[in-house]
Coordinates of C-alpha atoms and ligand atoms in Angstrom, one line a residue:
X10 CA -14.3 -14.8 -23.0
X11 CA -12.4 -13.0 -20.7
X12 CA -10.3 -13.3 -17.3
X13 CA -11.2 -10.9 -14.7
X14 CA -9.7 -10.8 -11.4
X15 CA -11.8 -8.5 -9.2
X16 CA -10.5 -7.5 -5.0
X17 CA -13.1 -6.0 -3.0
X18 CA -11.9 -4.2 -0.1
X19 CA -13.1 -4.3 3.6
X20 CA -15.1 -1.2 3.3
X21 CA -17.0 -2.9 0.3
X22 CA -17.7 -5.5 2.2
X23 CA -18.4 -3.7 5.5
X24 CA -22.0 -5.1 5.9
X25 CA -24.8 -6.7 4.7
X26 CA -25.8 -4.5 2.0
X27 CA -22.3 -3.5 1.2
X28 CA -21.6 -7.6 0.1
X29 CA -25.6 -7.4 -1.5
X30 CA -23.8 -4.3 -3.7
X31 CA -21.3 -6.4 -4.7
X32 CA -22.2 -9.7 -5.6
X33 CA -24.6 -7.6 -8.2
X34 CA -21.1 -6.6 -9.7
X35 CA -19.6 -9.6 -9.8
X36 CA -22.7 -11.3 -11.6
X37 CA -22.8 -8.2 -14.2
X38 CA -19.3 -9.0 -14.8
X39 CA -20.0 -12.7 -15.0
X40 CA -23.3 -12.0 -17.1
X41 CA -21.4 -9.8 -19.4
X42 CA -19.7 -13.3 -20.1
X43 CA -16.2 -12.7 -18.4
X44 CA -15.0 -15.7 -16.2
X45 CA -14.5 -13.9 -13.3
X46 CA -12.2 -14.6 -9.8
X47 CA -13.2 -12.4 -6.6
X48 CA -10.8 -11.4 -3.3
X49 CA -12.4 -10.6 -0.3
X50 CA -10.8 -8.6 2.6
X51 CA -12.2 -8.9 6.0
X52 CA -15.9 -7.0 6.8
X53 CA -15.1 -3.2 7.8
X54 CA -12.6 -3.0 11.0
X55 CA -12.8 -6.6 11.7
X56 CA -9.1 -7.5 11.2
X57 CA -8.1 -5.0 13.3
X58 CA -11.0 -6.0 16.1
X59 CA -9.7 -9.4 15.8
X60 CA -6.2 -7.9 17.0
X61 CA -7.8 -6.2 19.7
X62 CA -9.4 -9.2 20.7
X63 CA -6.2 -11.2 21.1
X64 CA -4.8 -8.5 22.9
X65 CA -7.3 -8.6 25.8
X66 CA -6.6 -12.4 25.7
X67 CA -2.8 -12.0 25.8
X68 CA -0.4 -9.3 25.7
X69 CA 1.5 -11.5 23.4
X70 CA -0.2 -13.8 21.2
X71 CA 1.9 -16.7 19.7
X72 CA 2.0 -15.8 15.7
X73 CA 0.6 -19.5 14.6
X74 CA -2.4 -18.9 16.4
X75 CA -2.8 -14.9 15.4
X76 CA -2.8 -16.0 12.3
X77 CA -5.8 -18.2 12.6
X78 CA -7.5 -15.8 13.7
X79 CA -7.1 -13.1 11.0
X80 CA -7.7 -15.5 8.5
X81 CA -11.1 -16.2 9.5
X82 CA -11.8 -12.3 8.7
X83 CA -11.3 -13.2 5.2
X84 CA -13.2 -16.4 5.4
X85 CA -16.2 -14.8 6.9
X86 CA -16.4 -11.8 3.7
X87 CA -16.0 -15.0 0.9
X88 CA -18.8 -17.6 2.4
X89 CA -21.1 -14.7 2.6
X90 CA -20.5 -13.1 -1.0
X91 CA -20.9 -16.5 -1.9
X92 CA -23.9 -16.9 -0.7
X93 CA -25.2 -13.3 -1.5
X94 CA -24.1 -14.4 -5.7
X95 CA -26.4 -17.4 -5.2
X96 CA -29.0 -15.8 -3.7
X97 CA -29.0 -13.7 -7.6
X98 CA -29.3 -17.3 -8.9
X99 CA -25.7 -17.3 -9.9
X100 CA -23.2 -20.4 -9.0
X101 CA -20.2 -19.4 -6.7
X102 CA -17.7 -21.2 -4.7
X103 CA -15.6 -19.6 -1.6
X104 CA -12.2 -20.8 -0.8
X105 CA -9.9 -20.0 1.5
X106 CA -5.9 -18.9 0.2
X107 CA -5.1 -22.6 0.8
X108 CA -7.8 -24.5 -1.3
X109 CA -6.8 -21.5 -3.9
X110 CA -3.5 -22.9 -3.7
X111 CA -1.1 -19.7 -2.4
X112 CA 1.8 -21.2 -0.9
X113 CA 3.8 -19.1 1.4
X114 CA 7.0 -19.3 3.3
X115 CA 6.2 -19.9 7.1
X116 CA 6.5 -16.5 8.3
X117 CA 3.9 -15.9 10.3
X118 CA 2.0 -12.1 10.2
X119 CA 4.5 -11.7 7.2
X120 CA 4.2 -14.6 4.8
X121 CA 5.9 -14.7 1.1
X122 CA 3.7 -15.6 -2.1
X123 CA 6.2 -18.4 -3.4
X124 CA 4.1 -20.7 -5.3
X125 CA 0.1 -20.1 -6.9
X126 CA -1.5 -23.4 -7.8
X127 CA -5.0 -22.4 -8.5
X128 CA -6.0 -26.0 -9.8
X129 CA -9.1 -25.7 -7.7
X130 CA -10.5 -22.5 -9.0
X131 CA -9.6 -23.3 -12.4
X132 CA -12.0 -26.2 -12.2
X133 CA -14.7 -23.9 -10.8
X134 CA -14.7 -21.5 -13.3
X135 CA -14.9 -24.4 -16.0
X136 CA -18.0 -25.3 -14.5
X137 CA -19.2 -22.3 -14.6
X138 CA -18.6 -21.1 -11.0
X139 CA -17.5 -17.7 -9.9
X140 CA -14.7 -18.2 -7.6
X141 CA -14.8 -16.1 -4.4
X142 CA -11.2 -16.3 -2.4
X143 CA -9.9 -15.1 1.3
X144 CA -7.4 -12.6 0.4
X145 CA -4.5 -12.0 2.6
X146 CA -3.6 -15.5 3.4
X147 CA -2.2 -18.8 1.8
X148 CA -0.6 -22.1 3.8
X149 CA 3.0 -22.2 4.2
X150 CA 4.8 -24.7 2.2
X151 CA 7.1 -26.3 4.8
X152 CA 4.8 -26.1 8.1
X153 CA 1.7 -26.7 6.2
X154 CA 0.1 -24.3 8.8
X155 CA -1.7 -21.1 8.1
X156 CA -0.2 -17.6 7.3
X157 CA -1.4 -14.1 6.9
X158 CA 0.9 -12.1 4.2
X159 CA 0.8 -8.8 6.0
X160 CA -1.8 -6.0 6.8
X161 CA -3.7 -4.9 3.4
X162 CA -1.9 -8.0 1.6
X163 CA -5.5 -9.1 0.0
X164 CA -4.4 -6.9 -2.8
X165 CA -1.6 -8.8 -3.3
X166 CA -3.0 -12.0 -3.5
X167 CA -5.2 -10.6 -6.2
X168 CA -2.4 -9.3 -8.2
X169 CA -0.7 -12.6 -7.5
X170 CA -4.0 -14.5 -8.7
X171 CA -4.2 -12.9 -11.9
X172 CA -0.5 -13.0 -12.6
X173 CA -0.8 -16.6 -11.8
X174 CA -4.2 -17.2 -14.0
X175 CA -3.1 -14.9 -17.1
X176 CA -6.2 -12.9 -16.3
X177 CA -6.9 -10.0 -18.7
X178 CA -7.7 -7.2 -16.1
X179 CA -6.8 -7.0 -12.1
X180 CA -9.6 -4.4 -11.2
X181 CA -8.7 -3.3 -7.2
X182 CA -12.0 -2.0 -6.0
X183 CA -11.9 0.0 -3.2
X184 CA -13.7 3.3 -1.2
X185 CA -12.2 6.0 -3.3
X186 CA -12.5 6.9 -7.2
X187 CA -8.6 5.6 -8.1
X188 CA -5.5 6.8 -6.4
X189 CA -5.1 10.4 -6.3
X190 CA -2.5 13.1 -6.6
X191 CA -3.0 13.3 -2.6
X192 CA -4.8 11.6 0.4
X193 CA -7.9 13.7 -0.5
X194 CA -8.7 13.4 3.5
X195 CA -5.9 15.4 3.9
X196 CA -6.4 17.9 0.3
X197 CA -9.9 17.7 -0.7
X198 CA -8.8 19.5 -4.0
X199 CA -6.3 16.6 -5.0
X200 CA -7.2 15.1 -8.5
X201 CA -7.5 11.6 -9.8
X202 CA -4.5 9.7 -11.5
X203 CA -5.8 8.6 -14.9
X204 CA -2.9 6.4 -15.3
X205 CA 0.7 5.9 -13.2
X206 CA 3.9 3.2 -13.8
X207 CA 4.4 1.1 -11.8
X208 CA 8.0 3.0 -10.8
X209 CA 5.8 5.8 -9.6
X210 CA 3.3 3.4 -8.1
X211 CA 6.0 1.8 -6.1
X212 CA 7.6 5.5 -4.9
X213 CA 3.7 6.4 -3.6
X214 CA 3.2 3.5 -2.0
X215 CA 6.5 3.0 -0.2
X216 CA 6.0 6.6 0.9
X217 CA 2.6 5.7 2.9
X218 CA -0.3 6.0 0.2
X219 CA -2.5 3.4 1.0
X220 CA -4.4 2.9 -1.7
X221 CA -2.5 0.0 -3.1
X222 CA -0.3 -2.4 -1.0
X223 CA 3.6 -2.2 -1.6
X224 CA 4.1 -5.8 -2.5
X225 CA 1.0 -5.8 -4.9
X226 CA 2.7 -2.8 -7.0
X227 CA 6.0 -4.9 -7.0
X228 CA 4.0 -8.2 -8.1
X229 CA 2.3 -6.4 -10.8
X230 CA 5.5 -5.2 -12.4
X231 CA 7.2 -8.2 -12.1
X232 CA 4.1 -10.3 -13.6
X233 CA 3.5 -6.9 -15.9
X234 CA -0.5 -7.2 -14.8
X235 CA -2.5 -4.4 -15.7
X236 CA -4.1 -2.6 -12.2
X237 CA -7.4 -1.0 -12.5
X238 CA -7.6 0.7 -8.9
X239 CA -11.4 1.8 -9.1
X240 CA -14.2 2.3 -6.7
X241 CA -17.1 -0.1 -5.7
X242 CA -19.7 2.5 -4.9
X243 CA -19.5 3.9 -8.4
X244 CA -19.0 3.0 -11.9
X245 CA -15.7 5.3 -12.7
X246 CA -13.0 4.3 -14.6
X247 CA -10.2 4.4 -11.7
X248 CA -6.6 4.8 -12.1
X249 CA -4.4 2.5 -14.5
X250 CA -1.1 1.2 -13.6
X251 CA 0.2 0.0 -15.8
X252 CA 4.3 -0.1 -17.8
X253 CA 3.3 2.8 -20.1
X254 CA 1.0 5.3 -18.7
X255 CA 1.5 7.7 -21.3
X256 CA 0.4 5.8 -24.5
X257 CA -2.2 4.4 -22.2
X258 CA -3.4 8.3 -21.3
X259 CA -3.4 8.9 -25.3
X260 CA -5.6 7.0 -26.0
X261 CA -7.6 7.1 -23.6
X262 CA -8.2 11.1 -24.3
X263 CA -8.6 10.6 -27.9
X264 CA -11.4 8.4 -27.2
X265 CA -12.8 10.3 -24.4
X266 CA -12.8 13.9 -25.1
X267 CA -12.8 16.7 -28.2
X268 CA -10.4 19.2 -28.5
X269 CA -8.9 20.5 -25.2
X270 CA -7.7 24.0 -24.1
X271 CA -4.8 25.5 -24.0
X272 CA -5.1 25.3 -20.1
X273 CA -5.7 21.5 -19.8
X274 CA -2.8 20.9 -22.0
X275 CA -0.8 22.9 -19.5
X276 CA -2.7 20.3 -16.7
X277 CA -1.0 17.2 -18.6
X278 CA 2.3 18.6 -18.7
X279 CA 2.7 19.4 -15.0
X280 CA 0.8 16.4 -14.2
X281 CA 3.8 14.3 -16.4
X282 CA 6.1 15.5 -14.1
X283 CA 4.8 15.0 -10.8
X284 CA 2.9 12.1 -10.0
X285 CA 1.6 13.0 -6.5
X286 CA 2.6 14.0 -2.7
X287 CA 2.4 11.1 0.1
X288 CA 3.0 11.1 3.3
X289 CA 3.3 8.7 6.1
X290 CA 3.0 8.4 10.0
X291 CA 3.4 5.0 11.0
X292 CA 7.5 5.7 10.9
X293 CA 9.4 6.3 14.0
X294 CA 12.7 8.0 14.8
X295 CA 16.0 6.8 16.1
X296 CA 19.4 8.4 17.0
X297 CA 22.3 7.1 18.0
X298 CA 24.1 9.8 19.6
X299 CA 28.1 9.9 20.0
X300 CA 29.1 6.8 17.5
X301 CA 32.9 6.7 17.4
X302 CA 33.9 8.1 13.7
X303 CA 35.8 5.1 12.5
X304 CA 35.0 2.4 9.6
X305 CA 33.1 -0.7 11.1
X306 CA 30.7 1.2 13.3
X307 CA 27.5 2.4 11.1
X308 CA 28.1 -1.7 10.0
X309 CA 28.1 -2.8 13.6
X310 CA 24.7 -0.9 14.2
X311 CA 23.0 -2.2 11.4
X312 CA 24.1 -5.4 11.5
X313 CA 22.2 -5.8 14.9
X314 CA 19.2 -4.1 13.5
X315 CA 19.4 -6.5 10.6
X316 CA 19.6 -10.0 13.1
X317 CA 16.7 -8.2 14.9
X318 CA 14.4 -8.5 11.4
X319 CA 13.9 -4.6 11.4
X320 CA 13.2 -2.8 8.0
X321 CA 15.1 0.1 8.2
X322 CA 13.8 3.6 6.0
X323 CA 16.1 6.6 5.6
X324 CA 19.3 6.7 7.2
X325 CA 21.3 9.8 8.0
X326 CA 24.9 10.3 9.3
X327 CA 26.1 13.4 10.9
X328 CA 29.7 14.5 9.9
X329 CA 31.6 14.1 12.6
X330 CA 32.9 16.7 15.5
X331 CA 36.3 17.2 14.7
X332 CA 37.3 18.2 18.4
X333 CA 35.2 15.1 19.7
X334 CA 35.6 12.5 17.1
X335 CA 32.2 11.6 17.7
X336 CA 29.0 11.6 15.3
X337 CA 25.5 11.1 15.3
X338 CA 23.4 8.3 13.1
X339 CA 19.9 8.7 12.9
X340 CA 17.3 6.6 11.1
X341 CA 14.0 6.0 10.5
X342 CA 11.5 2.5 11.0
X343 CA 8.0 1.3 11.4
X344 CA 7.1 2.5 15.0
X345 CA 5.8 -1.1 15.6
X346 CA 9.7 -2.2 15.0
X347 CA 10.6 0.7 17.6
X348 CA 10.8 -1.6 20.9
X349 CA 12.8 -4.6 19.1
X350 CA 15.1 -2.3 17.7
X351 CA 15.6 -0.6 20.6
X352 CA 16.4 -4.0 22.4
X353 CA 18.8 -4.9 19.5
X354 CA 21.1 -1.6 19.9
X355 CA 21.4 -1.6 23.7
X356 CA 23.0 -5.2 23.3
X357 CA 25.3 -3.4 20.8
X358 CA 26.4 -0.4 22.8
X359 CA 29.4 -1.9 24.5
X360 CA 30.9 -2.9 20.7
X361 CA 29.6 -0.2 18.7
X362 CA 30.2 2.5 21.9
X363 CA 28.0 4.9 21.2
X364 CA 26.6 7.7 24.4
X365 CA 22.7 7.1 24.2
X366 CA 19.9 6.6 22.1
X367 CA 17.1 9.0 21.4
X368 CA 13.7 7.2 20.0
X369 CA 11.1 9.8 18.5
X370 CA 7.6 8.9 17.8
X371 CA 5.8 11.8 17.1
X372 CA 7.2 12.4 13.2
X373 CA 5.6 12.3 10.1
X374 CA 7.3 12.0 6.4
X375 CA 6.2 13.7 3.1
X376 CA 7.1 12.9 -0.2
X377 CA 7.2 13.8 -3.4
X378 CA 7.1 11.8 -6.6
X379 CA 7.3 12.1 -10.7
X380 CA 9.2 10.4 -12.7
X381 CA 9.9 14.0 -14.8
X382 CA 11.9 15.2 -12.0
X383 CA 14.8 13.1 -13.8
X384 CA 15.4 15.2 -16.3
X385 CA 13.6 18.4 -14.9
X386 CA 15.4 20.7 -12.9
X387 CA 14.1 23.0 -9.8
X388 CA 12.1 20.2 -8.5
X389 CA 13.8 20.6 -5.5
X390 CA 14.1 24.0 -5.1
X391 CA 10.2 24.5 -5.6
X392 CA 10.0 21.8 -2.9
X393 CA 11.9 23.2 -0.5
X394 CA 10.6 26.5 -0.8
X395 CA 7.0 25.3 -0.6
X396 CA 7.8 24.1 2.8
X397 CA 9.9 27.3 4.3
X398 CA 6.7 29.5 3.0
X399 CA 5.0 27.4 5.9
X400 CA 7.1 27.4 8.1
X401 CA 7.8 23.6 8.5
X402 CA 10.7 22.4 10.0
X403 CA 13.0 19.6 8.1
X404 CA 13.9 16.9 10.4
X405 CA 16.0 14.4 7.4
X406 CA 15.8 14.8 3.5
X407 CA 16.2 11.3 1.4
X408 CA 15.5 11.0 -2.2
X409 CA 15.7 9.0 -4.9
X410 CA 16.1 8.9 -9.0
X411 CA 12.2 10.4 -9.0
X412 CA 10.9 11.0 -5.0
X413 CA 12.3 13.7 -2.8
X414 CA 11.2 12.9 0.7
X415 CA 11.4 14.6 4.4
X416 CA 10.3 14.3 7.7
X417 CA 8.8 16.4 9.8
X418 CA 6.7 16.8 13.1
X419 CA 3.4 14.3 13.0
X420 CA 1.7 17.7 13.9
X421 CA 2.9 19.6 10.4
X422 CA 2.1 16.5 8.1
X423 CA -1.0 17.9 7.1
X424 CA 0.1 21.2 6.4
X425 CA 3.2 20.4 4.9
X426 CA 1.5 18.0 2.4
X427 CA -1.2 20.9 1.6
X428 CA 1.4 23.4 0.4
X429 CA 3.9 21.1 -1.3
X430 CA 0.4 19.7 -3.6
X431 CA -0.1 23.7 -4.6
X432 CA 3.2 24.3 -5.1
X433 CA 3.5 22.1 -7.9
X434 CA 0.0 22.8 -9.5
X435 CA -1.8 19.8 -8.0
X436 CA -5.4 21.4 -6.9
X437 CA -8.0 20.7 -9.4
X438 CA -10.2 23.6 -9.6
X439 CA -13.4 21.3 -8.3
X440 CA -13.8 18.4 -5.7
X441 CA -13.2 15.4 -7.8
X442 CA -12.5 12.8 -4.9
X443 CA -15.6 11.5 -3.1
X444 CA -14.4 9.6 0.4
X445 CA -17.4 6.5 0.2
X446 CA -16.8 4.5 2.9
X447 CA -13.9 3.1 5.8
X448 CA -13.5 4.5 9.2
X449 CA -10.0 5.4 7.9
X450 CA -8.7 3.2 11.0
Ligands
LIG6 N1 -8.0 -7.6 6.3 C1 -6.6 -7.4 6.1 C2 -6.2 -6.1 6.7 O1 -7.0 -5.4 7.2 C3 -6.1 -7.6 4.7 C4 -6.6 -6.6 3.7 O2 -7.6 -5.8 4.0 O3 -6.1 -6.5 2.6 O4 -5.0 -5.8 6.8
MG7 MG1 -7.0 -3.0 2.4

């Protein structure tokens, strides 16, 4: 008998039928003789109408209490899946994260997985229960009160789960056929990942793909747990993360196809290089203009940032104006961070004395990732000159062992993402990603 950890996303769950649809999957899964462990997310937009209702309440709600009221999202998806399975004639059992047992630290809105002690679902499975859990939530270990682990964190308390349970298969069910080479909202032409490493995984989802949250990926590779990012409204195989996509992509083909042609095996190469394009507008931009050019002042600026909690993204320093003496230091952040850090560097400007600060909302960033561009050179070049044929303008470049990024104006993402995707050979020649469900909000 098998483990399998399955994580149904909020447009899966989006309504009545959508949580009829999949309590038949679970109970296939559990008919087919697997033990099996569900994650709910929250019915359709409700997390995010939750927010908006604490908003008209207060311009400011206290974190303790925002909490509780995200978590009941979750709660609502679970007690109704649960009843859905029964209504099959199968036994399940909702829980919320804390009667799964995910202890957290205390931070609310952004809560740390330290502990798993899944003693209660253990006992339901061994009496033959499917286990239905609230994702994206746990109970803090010091405060005892409870925590949310971040927007689209129920993927990482299934990950977390199945690390925790020594489950055989995490399968991420969600409203598109796996994670593709592009948002195909964006590139309708953009082709499915059979199978991606976790490296590469991280790169895409640190650059804005959405498919799979950041801290899932980074769970995953610490636990090694095998992903299986596939959709609910269809019965495709999805995209495998996994250590070793290549050995896993072997055999795969040998098993699922005859001989291919010249032209595919031309496909596989390319596609061995370059992973996929992301891009991301959530970021914002900051400047500090006219930082004195001496040692101790980029550490002076981000040590405020730093007391002020902000994440920071790519950082870029001018070189200085000889005549002046002065330089600029721009860097990028989540745009919900903008205001905060903001605050933080205005306290700062008498010791770091810097002129003025320039904050810029309206940019977007595209990146590029493959592993092969390690030991493959003209990456770049081909990247760059994808983006001049367009006539897109580059704001900042940072890149890494196997991701080139760059931002740009929010206005050119689209574009810029479009030609970069041809550029390196990325168009399958029909429409392979079907968009089922989500508002995309
Ligand atoms: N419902 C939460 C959110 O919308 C968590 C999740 O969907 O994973 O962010
Ligand atoms: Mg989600």
């Amino acid at each position: 008998m098998a483990l399998v950890v399955q994580k149904y996303g909020g447009s899966s769950v989006a309504d009545a039928d959508g949580i009829k649809r999949v309590a038949r999957r679970v109970v296939d899964t559990k008919k087919a003789g697997n033990d099996v462990v569900v994650i709910v997310s929250a019915m359709g937009d409700t997390t995010d109408d939750l927010l908006d209702l604490a908003g008209q309440v207060t311009p400011t709600p206290p974190p303790r209490e925002l909490d509780m009221l995200l978590t009941a999202g979750e709660r609502m998806s679970a007690a109704l899946l649960a009843m859905a399975t029964m209504q099959l004639g199968v036994q399940a059992r909702s829980f919320t994260g804390s009667q799964a047992g995910v202890i957290t630290t205390e931070q609310h809105g952004d809560a740390r997985i330290i502990d798993i002690t899944p003693s209660r679902i253990t006992s339901a499975l061994a009496e033959g229960d499917i286990a239905i859990i609230a994702g994206f939530q746990g109970v803090s270990q010091s405060t005892k009160d409870i925590t949310t682990l971040g927007r689209g964190a129920s993927d990482t308390t299934a990950v977390a789960l199945a690390a925790a349970m020594g489950a055989d298969v995490c399968e991420i069910y969600t409203d598109v056929d796996g994670v593709f080479t592009a948002d195909p909202r964006i590139v309708p032409t953009a082709r499915k990942i059979d199978a991606i490493s976790y490296e590469e995984m991280l790169e895409m989802a640190a650059s804005g793909a959405k498919v799979l949250h950041l801290r899932c990926v980074e769970y995953a590779r610490r636990y090694g747990v095998t992903v299986h990012v596939r959709s609910s409204f269809s019965t495709k195989t999805g995209t495998w993360v996994t250590a070793d996509p290549a050995t896993l992509a072997t055999a795969q083909r040998s098993t699922n196809s005859g001989v291919r042609g010249a032209d595919e095996q031309g496909e596989q190469m390319e596609q061995a290089i370059i992973s996929g394009v992301a891009h991301d507008r959530s970021e914002a931009k900051i400047t500090v203009v006219g930082v004195p050019d001496k040692p101790g002042k980029a550490a002076a600026i981000f040590e405020a940032l730093a007391a002020a909690e902000i994440n920071l993204d790519m950082i870029v320093q001018n070189v200085s104006a000889a005549a002046t003496g002065l330089t600029d230091v721009s860097f990028t952040l989540p745009k919900t961070d903008g205001k905060t850090a903001i605050k933080a560097l205005e306290k700062a400007k008498a010791d770091v004395g810097f002129d003025s600060l320039q904050y810029d909302d309206q940019i977007g960033k595209v990146s590029l990732i493959g592993a092969g561009m390690r030991s493959h050179p003209g990456v770049s070049a081909r990247f760059f000159a994808a983006l001049a044929a367009t006539g897109v303008n580059i704001e900042m470049i940072s890149t890494s062992e196997i991701r080139i990024s760059v931002v740009t104006r929010a206005e050119d993402v689209d574009t810029a993402v479009r030609a970069v995707h041809t550029a390196f050979g990325l168009d399958s020649e029909q429409v392979e990603a079907v968009v089922y469900g989500g508002t995309g909000r």
